[in-house]
Amino acid sequence: MTEVQVKDADWLDFHPNPSKPAFTLPEGAVDAHCHVFGPSPEFPFAPERKYTPCNAGKDELYKLRDYLGFSRNVIVQATCHGKDNRAMVDACRTAGDLARGIASVGPDITEDEIREMDAAGVRGVRFNFVKRLVDATPKEVFLSIAEKIKPFGWHIVVYFEAQDLEELVPFLEQLPTVIVVDHMGRPDVEKGVDHPDFQRFLDLMARNENIWSKVTCPERLSKVGPDTYDDVVPFAKKVVEMFPDRVLWGTDWPHPNMKSHMPDDGKLVDFIPRIAPTAEEQQKLLVDNPMRLYWAR
Ligand code: 0GY
């Protein structure tokens, strides 16, 4: 019998009717960080998951894409699916050339499995260091995965929290591919842009031209909250200004593990011109950079 996977009691569902953004996205804009959850039971959540979300499948995701005015998506494997990439891969196949994926894999992944995911649109793997989301993986395991995916031209998305960056720097500088850091390495925005913690992140990007950043998730990082997320603006704006050719933006729909509130995705889109005020920055952030990284072939 198929197990019914009931969402966590305190789970916040994605916004049922987001506003229409005031900001008009440039033609061909990419939502470069989003997820699909299930739907379960067709795509069950993994036994080792740390949370059980609501269902939020590809149909809902593509409805939101069209409503907000995006053209394409990069779907990042969510930890609630563990290393079972079927829901993400199925969503990529459904969208054809309009979606790419980032998988979560183990060191036993075979070349044939990588090739099959590549054909579906997968272009990278995610290494997760956030302790509330995953059990720790030894760095040697991540390094062996990196060597396996590198010949396919894939890259590595890393998710960690600011307090862990110092320890991670030597490892990150060892990785042999492009690296994309989720949510600017999750700075503590109360410390300010000039704090050594955020400067360490900017220095890392300055030293390593293969390191990119998603200037995403004001709703996760903000202490002042919706709808303006004012305290996150200086951080994201700084990264866009310093590294205009190595930044990506995404909604993070369906916003896993938000506890304080559920963001209005339309308002998140309206955050973009505040962190990328010029048309040139917006074109790079939303179109040129993701197209170069994910749609070069
Ligand atoms: C995000 C953030 C989170 C979760 C995941 O894969 C995941 O479960 O990425 C989080 O809880 O901070 O980027 O979606």
Coordinates of C-alpha atoms and ligand atoms in Angstrom, one line a residue:
M1 CA 0.0 0.0 0.0
T2 CA 1.3 3.5 -0.8
E3 CA 2.1 5.5 2.3
V4 CA 0.3 8.8 2.7
Q5 CA 2.9 11.4 3.5
V6 CA 1.3 14.1 5.6
K7 CA 3.0 17.5 5.6
D8 CA 4.5 18.7 8.9
A9 CA 2.0 20.3 11.3
D10 CA 3.7 23.7 11.1
W11 CA 4.3 23.6 7.4
L12 CA 3.6 26.8 5.5
D13 CA 2.2 26.3 2.0
F14 CA 3.2 28.5 -0.9
H15 CA 1.2 31.7 -1.5
P16 CA -2.1 30.8 -3.1
N17 CA -2.5 34.0 -5.1
P18 CA 0.6 36.1 -5.4
S19 CA 0.4 39.6 -6.7
K20 CA 1.3 40.6 -10.3
P21 CA 4.8 42.1 -10.1
A22 CA 5.1 45.8 -10.8
F23 CA 8.5 45.1 -12.3
T24 CA 8.5 43.8 -15.9
L25 CA 11.0 41.0 -16.3
P26 CA 13.3 41.2 -19.4
E27 CA 12.4 38.9 -22.3
G28 CA 13.7 35.4 -21.6
A29 CA 14.1 35.8 -17.8
V30 CA 15.2 32.7 -15.8
D31 CA 13.9 31.7 -12.4
A32 CA 17.3 30.0 -11.5
H33 CA 16.4 28.7 -8.0
C34 CA 13.2 26.8 -7.4
H35 CA 12.1 23.3 -6.4
V36 CA 9.3 20.8 -6.9
F37 CA 7.9 18.8 -4.0
G38 CA 6.3 15.6 -5.2
P39 CA 3.5 15.4 -5.8
S40 CA 3.5 12.5 -3.4
P41 CA 2.6 9.6 -3.7
E42 CA 3.6 9.7 -7.4
F43 CA 7.0 11.1 -6.3
P44 CA 7.4 10.1 -2.7
F45 CA 9.5 12.1 -0.2
A46 CA 12.7 10.3 0.9
P47 CA 12.8 8.3 4.1
E48 CA 15.9 10.3 5.3
R49 CA 14.1 13.7 4.8
K50 CA 14.2 16.2 7.7
Y51 CA 10.9 17.7 6.8
T52 CA 7.7 16.7 5.0
P53 CA 6.4 19.5 2.8
C54 CA 3.0 20.2 1.1
N55 CA 2.8 18.9 -2.5
A56 CA 4.1 21.5 -5.0
G57 CA 4.6 19.9 -8.3
K58 CA 5.6 20.9 -11.8
D59 CA 2.1 22.1 -12.9
E60 CA 2.0 24.6 -10.1
L61 CA 5.6 25.7 -10.8
Y62 CA 5.0 26.3 -14.5
K63 CA 1.7 28.2 -13.7
L64 CA 3.7 30.5 -11.5
R65 CA 6.5 30.9 -14.2
D66 CA 3.9 32.1 -16.7
Y67 CA 2.1 34.3 -14.2
L68 CA 5.2 36.1 -13.1
G69 CA 6.6 36.5 -16.6
F70 CA 9.6 34.1 -16.4
S71 CA 10.5 32.1 -19.5
R72 CA 12.6 29.3 -17.9
N73 CA 13.4 27.6 -14.6
V74 CA 16.3 25.9 -12.9
I75 CA 14.9 23.3 -10.6
V76 CA 17.1 22.4 -7.7
Q77 CA 16.7 19.0 -6.1
A78 CA 15.1 19.6 -2.6
T79 CA 16.5 17.7 0.4
C80 CA 13.0 16.3 1.1
H81 CA 13.5 14.1 -2.0
G82 CA 17.0 13.0 -0.9
K83 CA 19.0 11.5 -3.8
D84 CA 15.8 10.4 -5.6
N85 CA 15.8 12.9 -8.4
R86 CA 12.7 11.6 -10.2
A87 CA 10.4 14.5 -9.5
M88 CA 12.9 17.1 -10.6
V89 CA 13.9 15.1 -13.7
D90 CA 10.3 14.6 -14.6
A91 CA 9.6 18.3 -14.3
C92 CA 12.6 19.0 -16.5
R93 CA 11.5 16.6 -19.2
T94 CA 8.0 18.1 -19.2
A95 CA 9.3 21.6 -19.8
G96 CA 11.7 20.4 -22.5
D97 CA 14.2 23.1 -23.2
L98 CA 12.5 25.5 -20.8
A99 CA 14.0 23.9 -17.6
R100 CA 17.3 22.7 -16.3
G101 CA 18.0 20.8 -13.2
I102 CA 20.4 20.4 -10.3
A103 CA 20.6 16.9 -8.8
S104 CA 21.6 15.4 -5.5
V105 CA 23.7 12.3 -6.0
G106 CA 25.9 9.9 -4.0
P107 CA 29.5 8.7 -4.8
D108 CA 28.1 5.6 -6.4
I109 CA 26.5 7.5 -9.3
T110 CA 27.4 5.9 -12.6
E111 CA 28.4 7.6 -15.9
D112 CA 25.2 6.2 -17.5
E113 CA 23.0 7.7 -14.8
I114 CA 24.8 11.1 -15.2
R115 CA 24.3 10.9 -19.0
E116 CA 20.6 10.1 -18.6
M117 CA 20.1 13.0 -16.3
D118 CA 22.1 15.3 -18.6
A119 CA 19.8 14.3 -21.5
A120 CA 16.8 15.4 -19.3
G121 CA 18.4 18.8 -18.7
V122 CA 20.4 18.4 -15.5
R123 CA 23.5 20.5 -15.4
G124 CA 24.9 20.1 -11.9
V125 CA 24.8 18.7 -8.4
R126 CA 24.1 20.3 -5.1
F127 CA 26.4 19.9 -2.0
N128 CA 24.5 20.7 1.1
F129 CA 26.1 21.7 4.4
V130 CA 23.1 23.0 6.3
K131 CA 22.8 20.8 9.3
R132 CA 19.1 21.1 9.8
L133 CA 18.5 19.8 6.2
V134 CA 20.9 16.9 5.8
D135 CA 23.3 14.5 7.6
A136 CA 26.9 15.4 7.1
T137 CA 28.7 14.1 4.1
P138 CA 32.5 13.7 4.2
K139 CA 34.4 16.2 2.0
E140 CA 36.2 13.3 0.2
V141 CA 32.9 12.0 -0.9
F142 CA 31.9 15.4 -2.3
L143 CA 35.3 15.6 -4.0
S144 CA 34.8 12.2 -5.7
I145 CA 31.4 13.2 -6.9
A146 CA 33.0 16.5 -8.3
E147 CA 35.5 14.4 -10.3
K148 CA 32.7 12.3 -11.7
I149 CA 30.5 15.2 -12.9
K150 CA 33.2 17.4 -14.2
P151 CA 33.7 15.7 -17.6
F152 CA 30.0 16.4 -18.3
G153 CA 30.6 20.1 -18.0
W154 CA 28.3 20.1 -14.9
H155 CA 28.8 22.5 -12.0
I156 CA 28.3 22.4 -8.2
V157 CA 25.7 24.4 -6.2
V158 CA 26.7 24.7 -2.6
Y159 CA 24.4 25.6 0.3
F160 CA 25.9 26.6 3.7
E161 CA 25.4 29.1 6.4
A162 CA 27.7 32.1 7.0
Q163 CA 29.2 30.7 10.2
D164 CA 30.5 27.7 8.3
L165 CA 32.2 29.6 5.5
E166 CA 35.6 30.0 7.1
E167 CA 36.0 26.3 7.6
L168 CA 34.7 25.5 4.1
V169 CA 37.0 27.9 2.2
P170 CA 39.9 25.4 1.5
F171 CA 37.4 22.8 0.3
L172 CA 35.5 25.3 -2.0
E173 CA 38.8 26.4 -3.5
Q174 CA 39.6 22.8 -4.2
L175 CA 36.5 22.1 -6.3
P176 CA 37.3 21.7 -10.0
T177 CA 34.2 23.2 -11.6
V178 CA 32.1 26.3 -11.5
I179 CA 30.6 26.7 -8.0
V180 CA 27.3 28.5 -7.3
V181 CA 26.7 29.6 -3.8
D182 CA 23.0 29.6 -2.6
H183 CA 21.6 32.8 -1.1
M184 CA 25.0 34.6 -0.8
G185 CA 26.1 32.1 1.8
R186 CA 23.3 33.1 4.1
P187 CA 24.8 36.2 5.7
D188 CA 23.6 37.4 9.1
V189 CA 22.1 40.7 7.8
E190 CA 22.1 42.3 11.3
K191 CA 25.9 42.3 11.2
G192 CA 26.0 44.6 8.1
V193 CA 27.8 44.4 4.8
D194 CA 31.1 45.5 6.2
H195 CA 31.3 42.8 8.8
P196 CA 34.3 40.4 8.3
D197 CA 31.9 37.5 7.8
F198 CA 30.4 39.0 4.6
Q199 CA 33.7 40.4 3.5
R200 CA 35.1 36.9 3.7
F201 CA 32.4 35.8 1.2
L202 CA 33.1 38.8 -1.1
D203 CA 36.9 38.1 -0.9
L204 CA 36.2 34.4 -1.8
M205 CA 34.3 35.5 -4.9
A206 CA 37.0 38.1 -5.8
R207 CA 39.8 35.5 -5.6
N208 CA 38.0 32.8 -7.5
E209 CA 36.5 33.6 -10.8
N210 CA 34.7 30.2 -10.9
I211 CA 32.6 31.1 -7.9
W212 CA 29.1 32.5 -8.6
S213 CA 26.3 33.6 -6.2
K214 CA 22.6 33.4 -6.1
V215 CA 21.4 36.8 -4.8
T216 CA 18.2 35.1 -3.6
C217 CA 16.0 34.6 -0.6
P218 CA 15.5 38.0 1.0
E219 CA 12.5 36.4 2.8
R220 CA 14.9 33.9 4.5
L221 CA 17.6 36.4 5.4
S222 CA 15.6 39.4 6.4
K223 CA 14.9 40.4 10.0
V224 CA 12.6 43.3 9.2
G225 CA 10.5 41.0 7.0
P226 CA 8.0 41.5 4.2
D227 CA 7.2 43.0 1.8
T228 CA 10.3 45.1 1.3
Y229 CA 13.0 43.1 3.0
D230 CA 15.0 46.3 3.2
D231 CA 17.8 44.9 5.3
V232 CA 18.8 42.4 2.6
V233 CA 19.1 45.0 -0.2
P234 CA 22.6 46.3 0.6
F235 CA 24.0 42.7 0.6
A236 CA 22.5 41.6 -2.7
K237 CA 23.2 44.9 -4.3
K238 CA 26.8 44.7 -3.3
V239 CA 27.2 41.3 -4.9
V240 CA 25.5 42.3 -8.1
E241 CA 27.7 45.5 -8.3
M242 CA 30.9 43.6 -7.7
F243 CA 30.2 40.5 -9.8
P244 CA 27.6 41.4 -12.4
D245 CA 28.6 38.4 -14.6
R246 CA 28.5 35.8 -11.9
V247 CA 25.1 36.3 -10.2
L248 CA 21.8 34.5 -10.6
W249 CA 18.3 35.1 -9.3
G250 CA 15.4 32.8 -8.3
T251 CA 12.2 32.8 -6.4
D252 CA 13.0 29.7 -4.2
W253 CA 9.3 28.6 -4.8
P254 CA 7.7 26.8 -3.0
H255 CA 9.8 28.3 -0.1
P256 CA 10.7 25.2 2.0
N257 CA 10.8 25.7 5.8
M258 CA 9.7 29.3 5.9
K259 CA 8.4 29.7 9.5
S260 CA 8.0 33.5 9.9
H261 CA 5.7 34.1 6.9
M262 CA 5.1 32.9 3.3
P263 CA 6.4 35.4 0.8
D264 CA 4.3 36.8 -2.0
D265 CA 6.2 35.8 -5.2
G266 CA 5.1 38.9 -7.0
K267 CA 6.7 41.0 -4.3
L268 CA 9.9 39.0 -4.5
V269 CA 10.1 39.9 -8.2
D270 CA 9.7 43.5 -7.2
F271 CA 12.8 43.1 -5.1
I272 CA 14.9 42.6 -8.2
P273 CA 15.2 46.3 -9.4
R274 CA 16.3 47.3 -5.9
I275 CA 19.3 45.0 -6.0
A276 CA 20.0 45.3 -9.8
P277 CA 18.9 48.9 -10.6
T278 CA 20.2 49.2 -14.1
A279 CA 18.8 47.5 -17.2
E280 CA 22.2 46.1 -18.0
E281 CA 22.5 44.5 -14.5
Q282 CA 19.0 43.1 -14.8
Q283 CA 19.7 41.6 -18.3
K284 CA 22.9 39.9 -16.9
L285 CA 21.2 38.7 -13.7
L286 CA 18.1 37.3 -15.2
V287 CA 19.0 36.3 -18.8
D288 CA 22.6 36.4 -19.9
N289 CA 24.2 34.7 -16.8
P290 CA 21.7 31.8 -16.4
M291 CA 21.7 31.2 -20.2
R292 CA 25.4 31.0 -20.3
L293 CA 25.6 28.6 -17.3
Y294 CA 22.6 26.4 -18.1
W295 CA 21.7 26.7 -21.7
A296 CA 25.1 26.8 -23.5
R297 CA 24.1 23.5 -24.9
Ligands
0GY1 C1 16.2 26.6 -0.2 C2 16.3 26.5 1.2 C3 16.0 25.5 2.1 C4 15.7 24.2 1.8 C5 16.2 23.5 0.8 O1 16.5 21.5 -0.4 C6 16.0 22.0 0.6 O2 15.4 21.4 1.4 O3 17.0 24.0 -0.2 C7 16.0 25.9 3.6 O4 15.3 25.2 4.3 O5 16.8 26.8 3.9 O6 17.1 27.0 -0.9 O7 15.2 26.1 -0.7

